[in-house]
PDB file of C-alpha atoms in Angstrom:
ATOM      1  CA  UNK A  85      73.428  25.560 -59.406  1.00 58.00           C
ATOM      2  CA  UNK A  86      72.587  25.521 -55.607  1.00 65.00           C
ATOM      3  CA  UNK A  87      72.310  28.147 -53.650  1.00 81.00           C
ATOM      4  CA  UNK A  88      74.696  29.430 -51.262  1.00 87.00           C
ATOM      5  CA  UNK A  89      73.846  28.416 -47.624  1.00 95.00           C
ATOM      6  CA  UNK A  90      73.245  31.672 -45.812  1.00 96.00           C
ATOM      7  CA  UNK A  91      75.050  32.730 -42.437  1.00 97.00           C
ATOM      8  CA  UNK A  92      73.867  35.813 -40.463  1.00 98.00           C
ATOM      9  CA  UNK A  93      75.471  37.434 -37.340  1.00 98.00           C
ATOM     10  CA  UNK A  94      73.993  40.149 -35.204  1.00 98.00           C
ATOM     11  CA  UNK A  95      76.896  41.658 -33.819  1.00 98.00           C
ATOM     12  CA  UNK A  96      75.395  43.911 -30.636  1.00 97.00           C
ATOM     13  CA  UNK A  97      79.014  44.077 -28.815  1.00 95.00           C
ATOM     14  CA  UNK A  98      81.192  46.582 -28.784  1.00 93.00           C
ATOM     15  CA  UNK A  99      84.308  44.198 -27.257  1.00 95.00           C
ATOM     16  CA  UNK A 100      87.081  43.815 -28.967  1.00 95.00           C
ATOM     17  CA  UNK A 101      87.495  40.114 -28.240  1.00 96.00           C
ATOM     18  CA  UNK A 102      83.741  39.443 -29.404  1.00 97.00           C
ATOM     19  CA  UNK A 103      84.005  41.564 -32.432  1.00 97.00           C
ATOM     20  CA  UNK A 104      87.334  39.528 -33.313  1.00 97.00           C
ATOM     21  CA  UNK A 105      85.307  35.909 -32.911  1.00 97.00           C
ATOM     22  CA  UNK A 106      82.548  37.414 -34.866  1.00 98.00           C
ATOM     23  CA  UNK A 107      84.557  38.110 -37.670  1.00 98.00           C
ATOM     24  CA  UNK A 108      86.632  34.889 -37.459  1.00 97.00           C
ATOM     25  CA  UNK A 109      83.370  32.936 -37.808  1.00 98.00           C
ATOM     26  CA  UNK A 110      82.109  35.621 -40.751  1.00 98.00           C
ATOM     27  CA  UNK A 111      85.144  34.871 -42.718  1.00 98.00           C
ATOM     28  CA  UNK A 112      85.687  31.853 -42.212  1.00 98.00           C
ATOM     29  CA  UNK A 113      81.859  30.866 -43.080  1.00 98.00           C
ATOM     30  CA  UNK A 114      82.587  32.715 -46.514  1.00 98.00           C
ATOM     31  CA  UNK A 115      85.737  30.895 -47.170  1.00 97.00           C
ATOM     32  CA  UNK A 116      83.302  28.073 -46.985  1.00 97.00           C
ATOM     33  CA  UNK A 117      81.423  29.183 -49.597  1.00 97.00           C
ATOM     34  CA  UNK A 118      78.325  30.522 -47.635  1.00 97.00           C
ATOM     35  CA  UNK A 119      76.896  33.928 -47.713  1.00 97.00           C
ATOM     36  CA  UNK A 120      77.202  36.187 -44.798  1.00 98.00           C
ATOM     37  CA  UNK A 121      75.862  39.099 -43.339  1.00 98.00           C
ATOM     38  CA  UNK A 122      76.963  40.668 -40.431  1.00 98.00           C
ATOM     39  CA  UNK A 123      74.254  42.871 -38.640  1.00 98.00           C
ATOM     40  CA  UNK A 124      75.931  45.902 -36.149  1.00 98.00           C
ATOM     41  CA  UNK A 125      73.303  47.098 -33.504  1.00 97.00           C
ATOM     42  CA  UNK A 126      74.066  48.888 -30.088  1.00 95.00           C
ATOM     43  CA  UNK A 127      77.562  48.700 -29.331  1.00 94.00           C
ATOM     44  CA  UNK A 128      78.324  47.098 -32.021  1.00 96.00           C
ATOM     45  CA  UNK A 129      77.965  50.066 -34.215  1.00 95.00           C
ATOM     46  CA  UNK A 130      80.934  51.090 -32.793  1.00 93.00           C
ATOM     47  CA  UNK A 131      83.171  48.941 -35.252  1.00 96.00           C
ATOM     48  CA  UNK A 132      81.695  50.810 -37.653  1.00 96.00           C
ATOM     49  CA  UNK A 133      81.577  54.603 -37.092  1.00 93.00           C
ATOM     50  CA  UNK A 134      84.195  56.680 -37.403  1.00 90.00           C
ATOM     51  CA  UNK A 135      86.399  57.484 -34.630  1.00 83.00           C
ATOM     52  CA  UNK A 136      84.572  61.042 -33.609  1.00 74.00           C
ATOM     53  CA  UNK A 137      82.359  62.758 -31.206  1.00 68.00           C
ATOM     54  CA  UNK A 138      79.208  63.411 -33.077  1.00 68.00           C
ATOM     55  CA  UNK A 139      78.297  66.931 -31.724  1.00 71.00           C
ATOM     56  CA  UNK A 140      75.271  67.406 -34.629  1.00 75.00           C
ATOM     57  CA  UNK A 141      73.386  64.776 -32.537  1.00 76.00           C
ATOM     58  CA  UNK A 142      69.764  66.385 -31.933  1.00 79.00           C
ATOM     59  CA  UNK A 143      69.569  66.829 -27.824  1.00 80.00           C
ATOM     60  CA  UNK A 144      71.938  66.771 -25.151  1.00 83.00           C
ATOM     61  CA  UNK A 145      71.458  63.155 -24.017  1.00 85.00           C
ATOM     62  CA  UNK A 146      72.582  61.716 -27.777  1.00 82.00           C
ATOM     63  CA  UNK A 147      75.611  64.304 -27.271  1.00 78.00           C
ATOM     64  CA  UNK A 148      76.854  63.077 -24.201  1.00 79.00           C
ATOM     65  CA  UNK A 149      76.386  59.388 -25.575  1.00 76.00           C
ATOM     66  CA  UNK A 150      78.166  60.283 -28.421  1.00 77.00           C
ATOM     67  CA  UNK A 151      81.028  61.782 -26.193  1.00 75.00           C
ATOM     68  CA  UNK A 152      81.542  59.047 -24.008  1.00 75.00           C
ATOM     69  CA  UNK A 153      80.958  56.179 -26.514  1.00 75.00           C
ATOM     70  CA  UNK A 154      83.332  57.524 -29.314  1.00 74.00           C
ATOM     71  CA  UNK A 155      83.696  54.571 -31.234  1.00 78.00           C
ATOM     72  CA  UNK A 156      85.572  53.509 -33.937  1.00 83.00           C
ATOM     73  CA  UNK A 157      86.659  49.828 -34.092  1.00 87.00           C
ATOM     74  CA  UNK A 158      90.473  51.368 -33.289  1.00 84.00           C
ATOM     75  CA  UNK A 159      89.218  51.788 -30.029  1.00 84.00           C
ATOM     76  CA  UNK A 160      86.950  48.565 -28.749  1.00 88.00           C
ATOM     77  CA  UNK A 161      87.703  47.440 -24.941  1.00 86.00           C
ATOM     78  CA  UNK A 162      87.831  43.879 -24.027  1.00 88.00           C
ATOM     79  CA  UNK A 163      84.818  42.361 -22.563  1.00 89.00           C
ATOM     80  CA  UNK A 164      87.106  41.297 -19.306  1.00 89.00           C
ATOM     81  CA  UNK A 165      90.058  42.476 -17.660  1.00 87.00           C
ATOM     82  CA  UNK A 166      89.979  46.178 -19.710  1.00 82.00           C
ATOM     83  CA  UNK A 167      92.072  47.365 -16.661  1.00 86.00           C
ATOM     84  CA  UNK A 168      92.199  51.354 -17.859  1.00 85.00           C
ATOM     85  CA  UNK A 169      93.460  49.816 -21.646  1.00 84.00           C
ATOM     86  CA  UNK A 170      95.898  47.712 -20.311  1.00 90.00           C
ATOM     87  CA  UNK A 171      94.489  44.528 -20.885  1.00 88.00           C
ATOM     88  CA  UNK A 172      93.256  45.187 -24.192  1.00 89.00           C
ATOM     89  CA  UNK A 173      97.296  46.661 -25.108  1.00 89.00           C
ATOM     90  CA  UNK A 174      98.426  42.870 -24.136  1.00 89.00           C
ATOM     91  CA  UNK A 175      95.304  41.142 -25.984  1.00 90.00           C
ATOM     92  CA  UNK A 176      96.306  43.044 -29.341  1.00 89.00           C
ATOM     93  CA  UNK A 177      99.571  42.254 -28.760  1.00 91.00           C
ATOM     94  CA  UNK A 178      99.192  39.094 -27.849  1.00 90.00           C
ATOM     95  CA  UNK A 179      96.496  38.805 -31.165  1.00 90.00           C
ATOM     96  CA  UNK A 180      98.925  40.021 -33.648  1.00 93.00           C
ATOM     97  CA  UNK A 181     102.102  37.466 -32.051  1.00 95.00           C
ATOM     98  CA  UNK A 182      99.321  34.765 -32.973  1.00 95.00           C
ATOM     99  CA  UNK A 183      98.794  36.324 -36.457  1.00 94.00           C
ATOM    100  CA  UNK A 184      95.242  37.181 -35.473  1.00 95.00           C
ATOM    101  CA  UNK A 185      94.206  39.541 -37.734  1.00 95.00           C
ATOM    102  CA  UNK A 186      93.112  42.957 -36.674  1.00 95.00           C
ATOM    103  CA  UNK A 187      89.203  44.472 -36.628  1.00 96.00           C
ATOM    104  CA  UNK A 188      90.635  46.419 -39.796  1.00 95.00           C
ATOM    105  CA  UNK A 189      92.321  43.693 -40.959  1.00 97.00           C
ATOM    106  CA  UNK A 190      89.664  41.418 -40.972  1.00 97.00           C
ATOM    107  CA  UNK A 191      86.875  43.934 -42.243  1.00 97.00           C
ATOM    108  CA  UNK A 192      89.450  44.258 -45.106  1.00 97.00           C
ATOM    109  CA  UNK A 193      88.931  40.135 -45.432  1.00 98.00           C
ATOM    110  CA  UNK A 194      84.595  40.325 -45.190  1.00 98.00           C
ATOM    111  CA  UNK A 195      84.194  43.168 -47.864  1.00 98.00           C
ATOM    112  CA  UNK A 196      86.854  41.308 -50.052  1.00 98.00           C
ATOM    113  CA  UNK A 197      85.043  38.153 -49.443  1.00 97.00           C
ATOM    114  CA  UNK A 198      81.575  39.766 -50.086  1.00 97.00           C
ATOM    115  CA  UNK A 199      80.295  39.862 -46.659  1.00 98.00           C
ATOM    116  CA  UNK A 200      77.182  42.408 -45.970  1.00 98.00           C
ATOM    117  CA  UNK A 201      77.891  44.975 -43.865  1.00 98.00           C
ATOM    118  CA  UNK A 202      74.592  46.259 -42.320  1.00 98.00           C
ATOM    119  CA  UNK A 203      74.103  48.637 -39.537  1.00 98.00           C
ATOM    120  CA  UNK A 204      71.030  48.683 -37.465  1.00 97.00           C
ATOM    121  CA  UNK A 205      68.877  51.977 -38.374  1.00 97.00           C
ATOM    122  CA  UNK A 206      66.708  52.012 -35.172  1.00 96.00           C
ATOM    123  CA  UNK A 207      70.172  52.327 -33.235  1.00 94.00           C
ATOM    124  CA  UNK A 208      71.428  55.131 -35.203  1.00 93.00           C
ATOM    125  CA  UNK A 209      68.166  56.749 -34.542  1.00 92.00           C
ATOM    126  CA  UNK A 210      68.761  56.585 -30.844  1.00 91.00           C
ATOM    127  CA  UNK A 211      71.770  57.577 -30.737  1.00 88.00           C
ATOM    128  CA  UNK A 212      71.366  60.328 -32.490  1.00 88.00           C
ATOM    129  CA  UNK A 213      73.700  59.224 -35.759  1.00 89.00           C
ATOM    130  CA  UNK A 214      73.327  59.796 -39.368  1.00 89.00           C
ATOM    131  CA  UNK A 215      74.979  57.610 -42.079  1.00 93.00           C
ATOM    132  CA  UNK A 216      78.195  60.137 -41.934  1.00 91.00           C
ATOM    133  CA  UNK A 217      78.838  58.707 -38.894  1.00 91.00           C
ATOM    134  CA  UNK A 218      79.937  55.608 -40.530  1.00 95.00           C
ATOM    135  CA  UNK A 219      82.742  53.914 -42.356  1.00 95.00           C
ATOM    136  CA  UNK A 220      82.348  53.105 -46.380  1.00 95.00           C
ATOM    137  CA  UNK A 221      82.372  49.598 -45.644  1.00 97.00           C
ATOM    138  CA  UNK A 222      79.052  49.583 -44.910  1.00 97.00           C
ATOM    139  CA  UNK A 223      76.624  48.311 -47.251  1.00 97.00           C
ATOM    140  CA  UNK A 224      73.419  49.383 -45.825  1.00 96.00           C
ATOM    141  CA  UNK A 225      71.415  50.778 -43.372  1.00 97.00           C
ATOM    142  CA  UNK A 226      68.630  48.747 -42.132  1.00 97.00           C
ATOM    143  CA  UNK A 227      65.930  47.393 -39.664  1.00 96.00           C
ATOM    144  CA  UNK A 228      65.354  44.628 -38.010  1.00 94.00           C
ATOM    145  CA  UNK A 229      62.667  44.011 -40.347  1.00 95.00           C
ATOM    146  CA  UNK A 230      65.742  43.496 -42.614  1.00 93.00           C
ATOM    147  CA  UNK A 231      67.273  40.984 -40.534  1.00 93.00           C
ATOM    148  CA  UNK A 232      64.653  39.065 -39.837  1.00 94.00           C
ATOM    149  CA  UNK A 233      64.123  38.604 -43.798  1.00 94.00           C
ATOM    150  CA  UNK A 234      68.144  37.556 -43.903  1.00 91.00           C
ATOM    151  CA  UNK A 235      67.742  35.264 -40.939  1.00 94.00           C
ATOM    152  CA  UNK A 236      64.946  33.535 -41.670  1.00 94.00           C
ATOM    153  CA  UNK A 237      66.629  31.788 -44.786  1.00 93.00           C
ATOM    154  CA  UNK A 238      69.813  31.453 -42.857  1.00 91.00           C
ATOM    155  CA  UNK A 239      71.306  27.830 -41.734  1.00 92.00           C
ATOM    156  CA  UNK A 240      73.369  29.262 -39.256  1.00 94.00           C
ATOM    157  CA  UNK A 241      71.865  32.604 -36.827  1.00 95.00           C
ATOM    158  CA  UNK A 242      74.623  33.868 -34.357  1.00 95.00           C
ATOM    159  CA  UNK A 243      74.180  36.737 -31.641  1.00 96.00           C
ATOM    160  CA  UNK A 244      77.281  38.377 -29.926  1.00 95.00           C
TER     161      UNK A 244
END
């Protein structure tokens, strides 16, 4: 039997709309039949943490990040035309009148479909999180080093 073609995807934003087309591609690549892992780094992170402010960070600086950047994927902005939450109210509504499936929905879809989940450890390091900062969908935590080793047998490398 051959093996599966891989697909990788470094997701590094935090914006709702480029979250969304990074999970459209991930599950649609695995409907293909390919293998895909999704690596969260940065902002991207923020789809997977949990929606709190992480006051056990170690210094003030990681605090203050962690108090302004509360993530959770609930709460992604759009890349353009935020507008205070306005825009991204009439892009999720707009989203599920198209039967575009949520960031929750469509996690649902990637662990179902046996997409990796990975989030970047040299980000949580910087920003001062711990693995109880994140959601159980995630598979591992893991360098670059890491992604490097899945990309470099990939077909198909993406960055958004």
């Amino acid at each position: 039997m051959a093996e599966k073609e891989k697909v990788t995807i470094v997701v590094f934003s935090g914006d709702l709309d480029k979250v969304t087309a990074a999970f459209i591609i991930a599950n649609t690549a695995a409907v293909m039949g390919k293998e895909v892992t999704m690596f969260f780094t940065f902002w991207g992170l923020n789809v997977l943490r949990k929606s709190i402010i992480n006051l056990r960070a170690p210094n003030l600086i990681q605090k203050a990040f962690s108090f302004l950047n509360r993530g959770g994927k609930e709460r992604l902005p759009l890349s353009k035309f935020h507008i205070f939450g306005i825009g991204t109210f009439l892009m999720k509504f707009l989203m599920k009148r198209y039967k575009i499936p949520s960031i929750t929905e469509a996690l649902i879809t990637a662990k179902a479909q046996g997409i990796k989940i990975i989030a970047c450890t040299t980000t949580i390091g910087v920003m001062g999180l711990s693995k109880d900062d994140f959601i159980p969908e995630v598979d591992e935590l893991a360098g670059a080093a890491s992604y490097l080793g899945e990309a470099s047998e990939g077909k198909v490398n993406l960055f958004i």
